[in-house]
Amino acid sequence: MRASEVRSAIVTAVESATPVAKASASDVFTYFQPGMREVNMARDRVFVVQITSPPLRSKTLITTDLYECMWDVIVLYQDAPGVIDRLATDTESVSQKLEGLALANAEIEAVFVESGTVAQTDGQIEVILTIRTMYRLTAGV
């Protein structure tokens, strides 16, 4: 597994989370591909996955193929009535999906939700979950 595959697994996990309070039947978590358009033009429950710490050999266990890297999962919401309740229940669902990545992927050893923040900018509220992943580098070793 490579870091790019870990990112893809993170995207799949977030997309599989089901929002509790939906604005419509099509209201789901949508991955926002970087470079496609301005993120502030996006609709509710759009998310991005950014790498914040590059993959480095893990010092947790004495193995040559265990790597760690850090990611930010950023979910964007339009500021509207009820947004705080929506982002709170969404974060519960998304964090459970992220924590389950190690069970769903044999090459991912562990996923830790390290921290979370909420910020408001220009009519949008963003929830940022920082996660640490540990995975086995099996490709190209």
CSV table of N, CA and C in Angstrom, one decimal:
chain,number,residue,atom,x,y,z
A,1,MET,N,0.9,-1.2,0.0
A,1,MET,CA,0.0,0.0,0.0
A,1,MET,C,0.9,1.2,0.0
A,2,ARG,N,0.5,2.2,-0.7
A,2,ARG,CA,1.1,3.5,-0.8
A,2,ARG,C,0.3,4.6,-0.1
A,3,ALA,N,0.9,5.7,0.2
A,3,ALA,CA,0.1,6.8,0.9
A,3,ALA,C,-1.1,7.2,0.0
A,4,SER,N,-0.9,7.2,-1.3
A,4,SER,CA,-2.1,7.6,-2.2
A,4,SER,C,-3.2,6.6,-2.0
A,5,GLU,N,-2.9,5.4,-1.8
A,5,GLU,CA,-4.0,4.4,-1.5
A,5,GLU,C,-4.7,4.6,-0.2
A,6,VAL,N,-3.9,5.0,0.8
A,6,VAL,CA,-4.4,5.4,2.1
A,6,VAL,C,-5.4,6.5,2.0
A,7,ARG,N,-5.0,7.6,1.2
A,7,ARG,CA,-5.9,8.7,1.0
A,7,ARG,C,-7.2,8.3,0.3
A,8,SER,N,-7.1,7.4,-0.7
A,8,SER,CA,-8.3,6.9,-1.3
A,8,SER,C,-9.2,6.1,-0.4
A,9,ALA,N,-8.6,5.4,0.6
A,9,ALA,CA,-9.4,4.7,1.6
A,9,ALA,C,-10.0,5.6,2.5
A,10,ILE,N,-9.4,6.7,2.8
A,10,ILE,CA,-10.0,7.8,3.7
A,10,ILE,C,-11.2,8.4,3.0
A,11,VAL,N,-11.0,8.7,1.7
A,11,VAL,CA,-12.1,9.3,0.9
A,11,VAL,C,-13.3,8.3,0.9
A,12,THR,N,-13.1,7.1,0.6
A,12,THR,CA,-14.1,6.1,0.6
A,12,THR,C,-14.8,6.0,1.9
A,13,ALA,N,-14.1,6.0,3.0
A,13,ALA,CA,-14.6,5.9,4.4
A,13,ALA,C,-15.6,7.1,4.6
A,14,VAL,N,-15.1,8.3,4.3
A,14,VAL,CA,-15.9,9.5,4.6
A,14,VAL,C,-17.2,9.5,3.7
A,15,GLU,N,-17.0,9.1,2.4
A,15,GLU,CA,-18.2,9.0,1.5
A,15,GLU,C,-19.2,8.0,2.0
A,16,SER,N,-18.8,7.0,2.8
A,16,SER,CA,-19.7,5.9,3.2
A,16,SER,C,-20.5,6.4,4.5
A,17,ALA,N,-20.1,7.5,5.1
A,17,ALA,CA,-20.8,8.0,6.3
A,17,ALA,C,-22.2,8.5,5.8
A,18,THR,N,-23.2,8.2,6.5
A,18,THR,CA,-24.6,8.7,6.2
A,18,THR,C,-25.0,9.8,7.1
A,19,PRO,N,-25.2,11.0,6.5
A,19,PRO,CA,-25.7,12.2,7.3
A,19,PRO,C,-27.0,11.8,7.9
A,20,VAL,N,-27.1,12.2,9.2
A,20,VAL,CA,-28.4,12.0,9.9
A,20,VAL,C,-29.5,13.0,9.5
A,21,ALA,N,-29.1,14.3,9.5
A,21,ALA,CA,-30.1,15.3,9.1
A,21,ALA,C,-29.7,15.7,7.6
A,22,LYS,N,-30.6,15.3,6.7
A,22,LYS,CA,-30.3,15.6,5.3
A,22,LYS,C,-31.2,16.8,4.8
A,23,ALA,N,-30.6,17.6,3.9
A,23,ALA,CA,-31.4,18.7,3.3
A,23,ALA,C,-32.2,18.1,2.2
A,24,SER,N,-31.8,17.0,1.5
A,24,SER,CA,-32.5,16.4,0.5
A,24,SER,C,-32.1,14.9,0.4
A,25,ALA,N,-32.7,14.2,-0.5
A,25,ALA,CA,-32.4,12.8,-0.7
A,25,ALA,C,-31.0,12.6,-1.3
A,26,SER,N,-30.5,13.6,-2.0
A,26,SER,CA,-29.1,13.5,-2.6
A,26,SER,C,-28.1,14.2,-1.7
A,27,ASP,N,-28.4,14.5,-0.5
A,27,ASP,CA,-27.5,15.2,0.4
A,27,ASP,C,-26.5,14.1,1.0
A,28,VAL,N,-25.3,14.0,0.5
A,28,VAL,CA,-24.3,13.1,0.9
A,28,VAL,C,-23.0,13.8,1.0
A,29,PHE,N,-22.0,13.1,1.6
A,29,PHE,CA,-20.6,13.6,1.6
A,29,PHE,C,-20.0,13.5,0.2
A,30,THR,N,-19.6,14.6,-0.3
A,30,THR,CA,-19.0,14.6,-1.6
A,30,THR,C,-17.5,15.0,-1.6
A,31,TYR,N,-16.7,14.2,-2.2
A,31,TYR,CA,-15.3,14.5,-2.2
A,31,TYR,C,-15.0,15.6,-3.2
A,32,PHE,N,-14.3,16.6,-2.7
A,32,PHE,CA,-13.9,17.8,-3.6
A,32,PHE,C,-12.5,17.6,-4.1
A,33,GLN,N,-12.4,17.3,-5.4
A,33,GLN,CA,-11.1,17.0,-6.0
A,33,GLN,C,-10.3,18.3,-6.0
A,34,PRO,N,-9.1,18.4,-5.4
A,34,PRO,CA,-8.3,19.6,-5.4
A,34,PRO,C,-8.0,20.0,-6.8
A,35,GLY,N,-8.1,21.3,-7.1
A,35,GLY,CA,-7.7,21.9,-8.4
A,35,GLY,C,-8.9,22.0,-9.3
A,36,MET,N,-10.1,21.5,-8.9
A,36,MET,CA,-11.3,21.5,-9.8
A,36,MET,C,-11.9,22.9,-9.8
A,37,ARG,N,-12.2,23.5,-8.7
A,37,ARG,CA,-12.8,24.8,-8.7
A,37,ARG,C,-12.6,25.4,-7.3
A,38,GLU,N,-13.0,26.6,-7.1
A,38,GLU,CA,-12.9,27.2,-5.7
A,38,GLU,C,-13.8,26.5,-4.7
A,39,VAL,N,-13.1,26.1,-3.6
A,39,VAL,CA,-13.8,25.4,-2.6
A,39,VAL,C,-15.0,26.2,-2.0
A,40,ASN,N,-14.9,27.5,-1.9
A,40,ASN,CA,-16.0,28.3,-1.4
A,40,ASN,C,-17.2,28.3,-2.3
A,41,MET,N,-17.1,27.7,-3.5
A,41,MET,CA,-18.3,27.6,-4.3
A,41,MET,C,-19.0,26.3,-4.1
A,42,ALA,N,-18.5,25.5,-3.2
A,42,ALA,CA,-19.1,24.1,-3.0
A,42,ALA,C,-20.3,24.2,-2.2
A,43,ARG,N,-21.1,23.1,-2.3
A,43,ARG,CA,-22.4,23.0,-1.5
A,43,ARG,C,-22.1,22.3,-0.2
A,44,ASP,N,-23.1,22.1,0.6
A,44,ASP,CA,-22.9,21.5,1.9
A,44,ASP,C,-22.3,20.1,1.8
A,45,ARG,N,-21.6,19.7,2.9
A,45,ARG,CA,-21.0,18.4,3.1
A,45,ARG,C,-20.0,18.0,2.0
A,46,VAL,N,-19.3,19.0,1.5
A,46,VAL,CA,-18.1,18.7,0.6
A,46,VAL,C,-16.9,18.6,1.5
A,47,PHE,N,-16.1,17.6,1.1
A,47,PHE,CA,-14.9,17.5,2.0
A,47,PHE,C,-13.6,17.3,1.1
A,48,VAL,N,-12.5,17.6,1.7
A,48,VAL,CA,-11.2,17.4,1.1
A,48,VAL,C,-10.3,16.6,2.0
A,49,VAL,N,-9.3,16.0,1.5
A,49,VAL,CA,-8.3,15.2,2.3
A,49,VAL,C,-7.0,15.8,1.9
A,50,GLN,N,-6.3,16.4,2.9
A,50,GLN,CA,-5.0,16.9,2.7
A,50,GLN,C,-3.9,16.2,3.5
A,51,ILE,N,-2.8,16.0,2.9
A,51,ILE,CA,-1.7,15.4,3.7
A,51,ILE,C,-1.0,16.5,4.5
A,52,THR,N,-0.8,16.3,5.7
A,52,THR,CA,-0.1,17.3,6.6
A,52,THR,C,1.3,16.9,7.1
A,53,SER,N,1.6,15.6,7.0
A,53,SER,CA,2.9,15.1,7.4
A,53,SER,C,3.2,14.0,6.4
A,54,PRO,N,4.3,14.1,5.7
A,54,PRO,CA,4.6,13.1,4.7
A,54,PRO,C,4.9,11.7,5.2
A,55,PRO,N,4.8,10.7,4.4
A,55,PRO,CA,5.0,9.3,4.9
A,55,PRO,C,6.4,9.1,5.4
A,56,LEU,N,6.6,8.7,6.6
A,56,LEU,CA,7.9,8.4,7.1
A,56,LEU,C,7.8,7.0,7.8
A,57,ARG,N,9.0,6.3,7.9
A,57,ARG,CA,9.0,5.0,8.5
A,57,ARG,C,8.6,5.2,10.0
A,58,SER,N,7.7,4.3,10.4
A,58,SER,CA,7.2,4.4,11.8
A,58,SER,C,8.3,4.0,12.8
A,59,LYS,N,8.4,4.7,13.9
A,59,LYS,CA,9.3,4.3,15.0
A,59,LYS,C,8.6,3.6,16.1
A,60,THR,N,7.3,3.3,15.9
A,60,THR,CA,6.5,2.6,16.9
A,60,THR,C,6.9,1.1,17.0
A,61,LEU,N,7.1,0.5,15.9
A,61,LEU,CA,7.4,-1.0,15.9
A,61,LEU,C,8.7,-1.1,15.1
A,62,ILE,N,9.5,-2.1,15.5
A,62,ILE,CA,10.7,-2.4,14.7
A,62,ILE,C,10.4,-3.2,13.5
A,63,THR,N,9.9,-2.6,12.5
A,63,THR,CA,9.7,-3.2,11.2
A,63,THR,C,10.2,-2.3,10.1
A,64,THR,N,10.5,-2.8,9.0
A,64,THR,CA,11.0,-1.9,7.9
A,64,THR,C,9.9,-1.4,7.0
A,65,ASP,N,8.8,-2.0,7.0
A,65,ASP,CA,7.7,-1.6,6.1
A,65,ASP,C,6.5,-0.9,6.7
A,66,LEU,N,6.6,-0.5,8.0
A,66,LEU,CA,5.5,0.2,8.6
A,66,LEU,C,5.8,1.7,8.5
A,67,TYR,N,4.8,2.4,7.9
A,67,TYR,CA,4.9,3.9,7.6
A,67,TYR,C,3.8,4.6,8.3
A,68,GLU,N,4.0,5.9,8.6
A,68,GLU,CA,3.0,6.7,9.2
A,68,GLU,C,2.9,8.0,8.4
A,69,CYS,N,1.7,8.6,8.4
A,69,CYS,CA,1.5,9.9,7.8
A,69,CYS,C,0.3,10.5,8.5
A,70,MET,N,0.2,11.8,8.4
A,70,MET,CA,-0.9,12.6,9.0
A,70,MET,C,-1.7,13.2,7.9
A,71,TRP,N,-3.0,13.3,8.1
A,71,TRP,CA,-4.0,13.8,7.1
A,71,TRP,C,-5.0,14.8,7.8
A,72,ASP,N,-5.4,15.8,7.1
A,72,ASP,CA,-6.6,16.6,7.6
A,72,ASP,C,-7.7,16.2,6.7
A,73,VAL,N,-8.8,15.8,7.3
A,73,VAL,CA,-10.1,15.7,6.6
A,73,VAL,C,-10.9,16.9,6.9
A,74,ILE,N,-11.2,17.7,5.9
A,74,ILE,CA,-11.9,19.0,6.1
A,74,ILE,C,-13.3,18.9,5.4
A,75,VAL,N,-14.3,19.1,6.3
A,75,VAL,CA,-15.7,19.0,5.8
A,75,VAL,C,-16.2,20.4,5.8
A,76,LEU,N,-16.8,20.9,4.7
A,76,LEU,CA,-17.3,22.3,4.6
A,76,LEU,C,-18.8,22.3,4.6
A,77,TYR,N,-19.3,23.2,5.4
A,77,TYR,CA,-20.8,23.4,5.5
A,77,TYR,C,-21.1,24.9,5.2
A,78,GLN,N,-22.3,25.1,4.5
A,78,GLN,CA,-22.8,26.4,4.4
A,78,GLN,C,-23.4,26.8,5.7
A,79,ASP,N,-23.1,28.0,6.2
A,79,ASP,CA,-23.7,28.5,7.4
A,79,ASP,C,-25.2,28.7,7.3
A,80,ALA,N,-25.9,28.0,8.0
A,80,ALA,CA,-27.4,28.0,8.0
A,80,ALA,C,-28.0,27.5,9.3
A,81,PRO,N,-29.2,27.7,9.5
A,81,PRO,CA,-29.8,27.2,10.8
A,81,PRO,C,-29.6,25.7,10.9
A,82,GLY,N,-29.3,25.2,12.1
A,82,GLY,CA,-29.1,23.8,12.3
A,82,GLY,C,-27.7,23.3,11.9
A,83,VAL,N,-26.8,24.1,11.4
A,83,VAL,CA,-25.5,23.6,11.0
A,83,VAL,C,-24.7,23.0,12.1
A,84,ILE,N,-24.8,23.6,13.3
A,84,ILE,CA,-24.0,23.0,14.4
A,84,ILE,C,-24.4,21.6,14.7
A,85,ASP,N,-25.7,21.3,14.8
A,85,ASP,CA,-26.2,20.0,15.0
A,85,ASP,C,-25.8,19.0,13.9
A,86,ARG,N,-25.9,19.5,12.7
A,86,ARG,CA,-25.5,18.7,11.5
A,86,ARG,C,-24.0,18.3,11.6
A,87,LEU,N,-23.1,19.3,11.8
A,87,LEU,CA,-21.7,19.0,11.9
A,87,LEU,C,-21.3,18.1,13.0
A,88,ALA,N,-22.0,18.2,14.1
A,88,ALA,CA,-21.7,17.4,15.3
A,88,ALA,C,-22.1,15.9,15.0
A,89,THR,N,-23.3,15.7,14.5
A,89,THR,CA,-23.7,14.3,14.2
A,89,THR,C,-22.8,13.7,13.1
A,90,ASP,N,-22.5,14.6,12.1
A,90,ASP,CA,-21.7,14.1,11.0
A,90,ASP,C,-20.3,13.7,11.5
A,91,THR,N,-19.7,14.5,12.4
A,91,THR,CA,-18.4,14.2,12.9
A,91,THR,C,-18.4,12.9,13.7
A,92,GLU,N,-19.4,12.6,14.4
A,92,GLU,CA,-19.5,11.3,15.1
A,92,GLU,C,-19.5,10.2,14.0
A,93,SER,N,-20.3,10.3,13.0
A,93,SER,CA,-20.3,9.2,12.0
A,93,SER,C,-19.0,9.1,11.2
A,94,VAL,N,-18.4,10.2,10.8
A,94,VAL,CA,-17.2,10.2,10.0
A,94,VAL,C,-16.1,9.6,10.9
A,95,SER,N,-16.0,10.0,12.1
A,95,SER,CA,-14.9,9.5,13.0
A,95,SER,C,-15.0,8.0,13.1
A,96,GLN,N,-16.2,7.5,13.3
A,96,GLN,CA,-16.3,6.0,13.4
A,96,GLN,C,-15.9,5.3,12.1
A,97,LYS,N,-16.2,5.9,11.0
A,97,LYS,CA,-15.8,5.3,9.7
A,97,LYS,C,-14.3,5.3,9.5
A,98,LEU,N,-13.7,6.4,9.9
A,98,LEU,CA,-12.2,6.6,9.8
A,98,LEU,C,-11.5,5.6,10.8
A,99,GLU,N,-12.0,5.4,12.0
A,99,GLU,CA,-11.4,4.5,12.9
A,99,GLU,C,-11.6,3.1,12.5
A,100,GLY,N,-12.6,2.8,11.6
A,100,GLY,CA,-12.8,1.4,11.1
A,100,GLY,C,-11.9,1.1,9.9
A,101,LEU,N,-11.1,2.0,9.4
A,101,LEU,CA,-10.3,1.7,8.3
A,101,LEU,C,-9.3,0.6,8.5
A,102,ALA,N,-8.8,0.4,9.6
A,102,ALA,CA,-7.8,-0.7,9.9
A,102,ALA,C,-8.5,-2.0,9.8
A,103,LEU,N,-9.8,-2.1,10.2
A,103,LEU,CA,-10.5,-3.4,10.1
A,103,LEU,C,-10.9,-3.7,8.7
A,104,ALA,N,-11.1,-2.7,7.9
A,104,ALA,CA,-11.5,-2.9,6.5
A,104,ALA,C,-10.4,-3.1,5.5
A,105,ASN,N,-9.2,-2.7,5.9
A,105,ASN,CA,-8.0,-2.8,5.0
A,105,ASN,C,-6.8,-3.5,5.7
A,106,ALA,N,-6.5,-4.6,5.2
A,106,ALA,CA,-5.4,-5.4,5.8
A,106,ALA,C,-4.1,-4.7,5.9
A,107,GLU,N,-3.8,-3.8,5.0
A,107,GLU,CA,-2.5,-3.2,5.0
A,107,GLU,C,-2.4,-1.9,5.8
A,108,ILE,N,-3.6,-1.4,6.3
A,108,ILE,CA,-3.6,-0.3,7.2
A,108,ILE,C,-3.6,-0.9,8.6
A,109,GLU,N,-2.6,-0.6,9.4
A,109,GLU,CA,-2.4,-1.1,10.7
A,109,GLU,C,-3.3,-0.4,11.8
A,110,ALA,N,-3.3,1.0,11.7
A,110,ALA,CA,-4.1,1.7,12.7
A,110,ALA,C,-4.4,3.1,12.1
A,111,VAL,N,-5.5,3.6,12.6
A,111,VAL,CA,-5.9,5.0,12.3
A,111,VAL,C,-6.3,5.6,13.6
A,112,PHE,N,-5.8,6.8,13.9
A,112,PHE,CA,-6.1,7.5,15.1
A,112,PHE,C,-6.6,8.9,14.8
A,113,VAL,N,-7.8,9.2,15.3
A,113,VAL,CA,-8.3,10.6,15.1
A,113,VAL,C,-7.6,11.4,16.2
A,114,GLU,N,-6.7,12.2,15.8
A,114,GLU,CA,-5.8,12.9,16.7
A,114,GLU,C,-6.5,14.2,17.3
A,115,SER,N,-7.2,14.9,16.5
A,115,SER,CA,-7.8,16.2,17.0
A,115,SER,C,-8.9,16.6,16.0
A,116,GLY,N,-9.6,17.6,16.5
A,116,GLY,CA,-10.6,18.2,15.6
A,116,GLY,C,-10.8,19.7,15.9
A,117,THR,N,-11.1,20.5,14.9
A,117,THR,CA,-11.4,21.9,15.1
A,117,THR,C,-12.6,22.3,14.3
A,118,VAL,N,-13.2,23.4,14.7
A,118,VAL,CA,-14.2,24.0,13.9
A,118,VAL,C,-13.9,25.5,13.7
A,119,ALA,N,-14.0,26.0,12.4
A,119,ALA,CA,-13.7,27.3,12.1
A,119,ALA,C,-14.8,27.9,11.2
A,120,GLN,N,-14.9,29.2,11.2
A,120,GLN,CA,-15.9,29.8,10.3
A,120,GLN,C,-15.2,30.9,9.4
A,121,THR,N,-15.5,30.8,8.1
A,121,THR,CA,-14.9,31.8,7.2
A,121,THR,C,-15.9,32.0,6.1
A,122,ASP,N,-16.2,33.3,5.8
A,122,ASP,CA,-17.0,33.7,4.7
A,122,ASP,C,-18.2,32.9,4.4
A,123,GLY,N,-19.0,32.8,5.5
A,123,GLY,CA,-20.3,32.1,5.3
A,123,GLY,C,-20.2,30.5,5.3
A,124,GLN,N,-19.0,30.0,5.5
A,124,GLN,CA,-18.8,28.6,5.6
A,124,GLN,C,-18.3,28.2,6.9
A,125,ILE,N,-18.7,27.0,7.4
A,125,ILE,CA,-18.1,26.5,8.6
A,125,ILE,C,-17.3,25.2,8.2
A,126,GLU,N,-16.1,25.1,8.6
A,126,GLU,CA,-15.3,23.9,8.3
A,126,GLU,C,-14.9,23.2,9.6
A,127,VAL,N,-15.1,21.9,9.4
A,127,VAL,CA,-14.7,20.9,10.5
A,127,VAL,C,-13.4,20.2,10.0
A,128,ILE,N,-12.4,20.3,10.8
A,128,ILE,CA,-11.1,19.7,10.4
A,128,ILE,C,-10.8,18.6,11.4
A,129,LEU,N,-10.7,17.3,10.9
A,129,LEU,CA,-10.3,16.2,11.7
A,129,LEU,C,-8.9,15.8,11.3
A,130,THR,N,-8.0,15.8,12.2
A,130,THR,CA,-6.6,15.4,11.9
A,130,THR,C,-6.4,13.9,12.3
A,131,ILE,N,-6.0,13.1,11.4
A,131,ILE,CA,-5.8,11.7,11.6
A,131,ILE,C,-4.4,11.2,11.3
A,132,ARG,N,-4.0,10.3,12.1
A,132,ARG,CA,-2.7,9.6,11.9
A,132,ARG,C,-2.9,8.2,11.4
A,133,THR,N,-2.3,7.9,10.3
A,133,THR,CA,-2.4,6.5,9.8
A,133,THR,C,-1.1,5.8,9.8
A,134,MET,N,-1.2,4.5,10.1
A,134,MET,CA,0.0,3.6,10.1
A,134,MET,C,-0.4,2.5,9.1
A,135,TYR,N,0.5,2.3,8.1
A,135,TYR,CA,0.2,1.3,7.1
A,135,TYR,C,1.5,0.6,6.6
A,136,ARG,N,1.3,-0.5,6.0
A,136,ARG,CA,2.4,-1.3,5.5
A,136,ARG,C,2.7,-0.9,4.1
A,137,LEU,N,4.0,-0.5,3.9
A,137,LEU,CA,4.4,-0.1,2.5
A,137,LEU,C,4.8,-1.4,1.8
A,138,THR,N,3.8,-1.9,1.0
A,138,THR,CA,4.0,-3.2,0.3
A,138,THR,C,4.3,-3.1,-1.2
A,139,ALA,N,4.1,-1.9,-1.8
A,139,ALA,CA,4.4,-1.7,-3.2
A,139,ALA,C,5.7,-1.0,-3.4
A,140,GLY,N,6.5,-1.5,-4.2
A,140,GLY,CA,7.8,-0.9,-4.6
A,140,GLY,C,8.8,-1.0,-3.5
A,141,VAL,N,8.7,-1.9,-2.6
A,141,VAL,CA,9.7,-2.0,-1.5
A,141,VAL,C,10.9,-2.8,-2.0
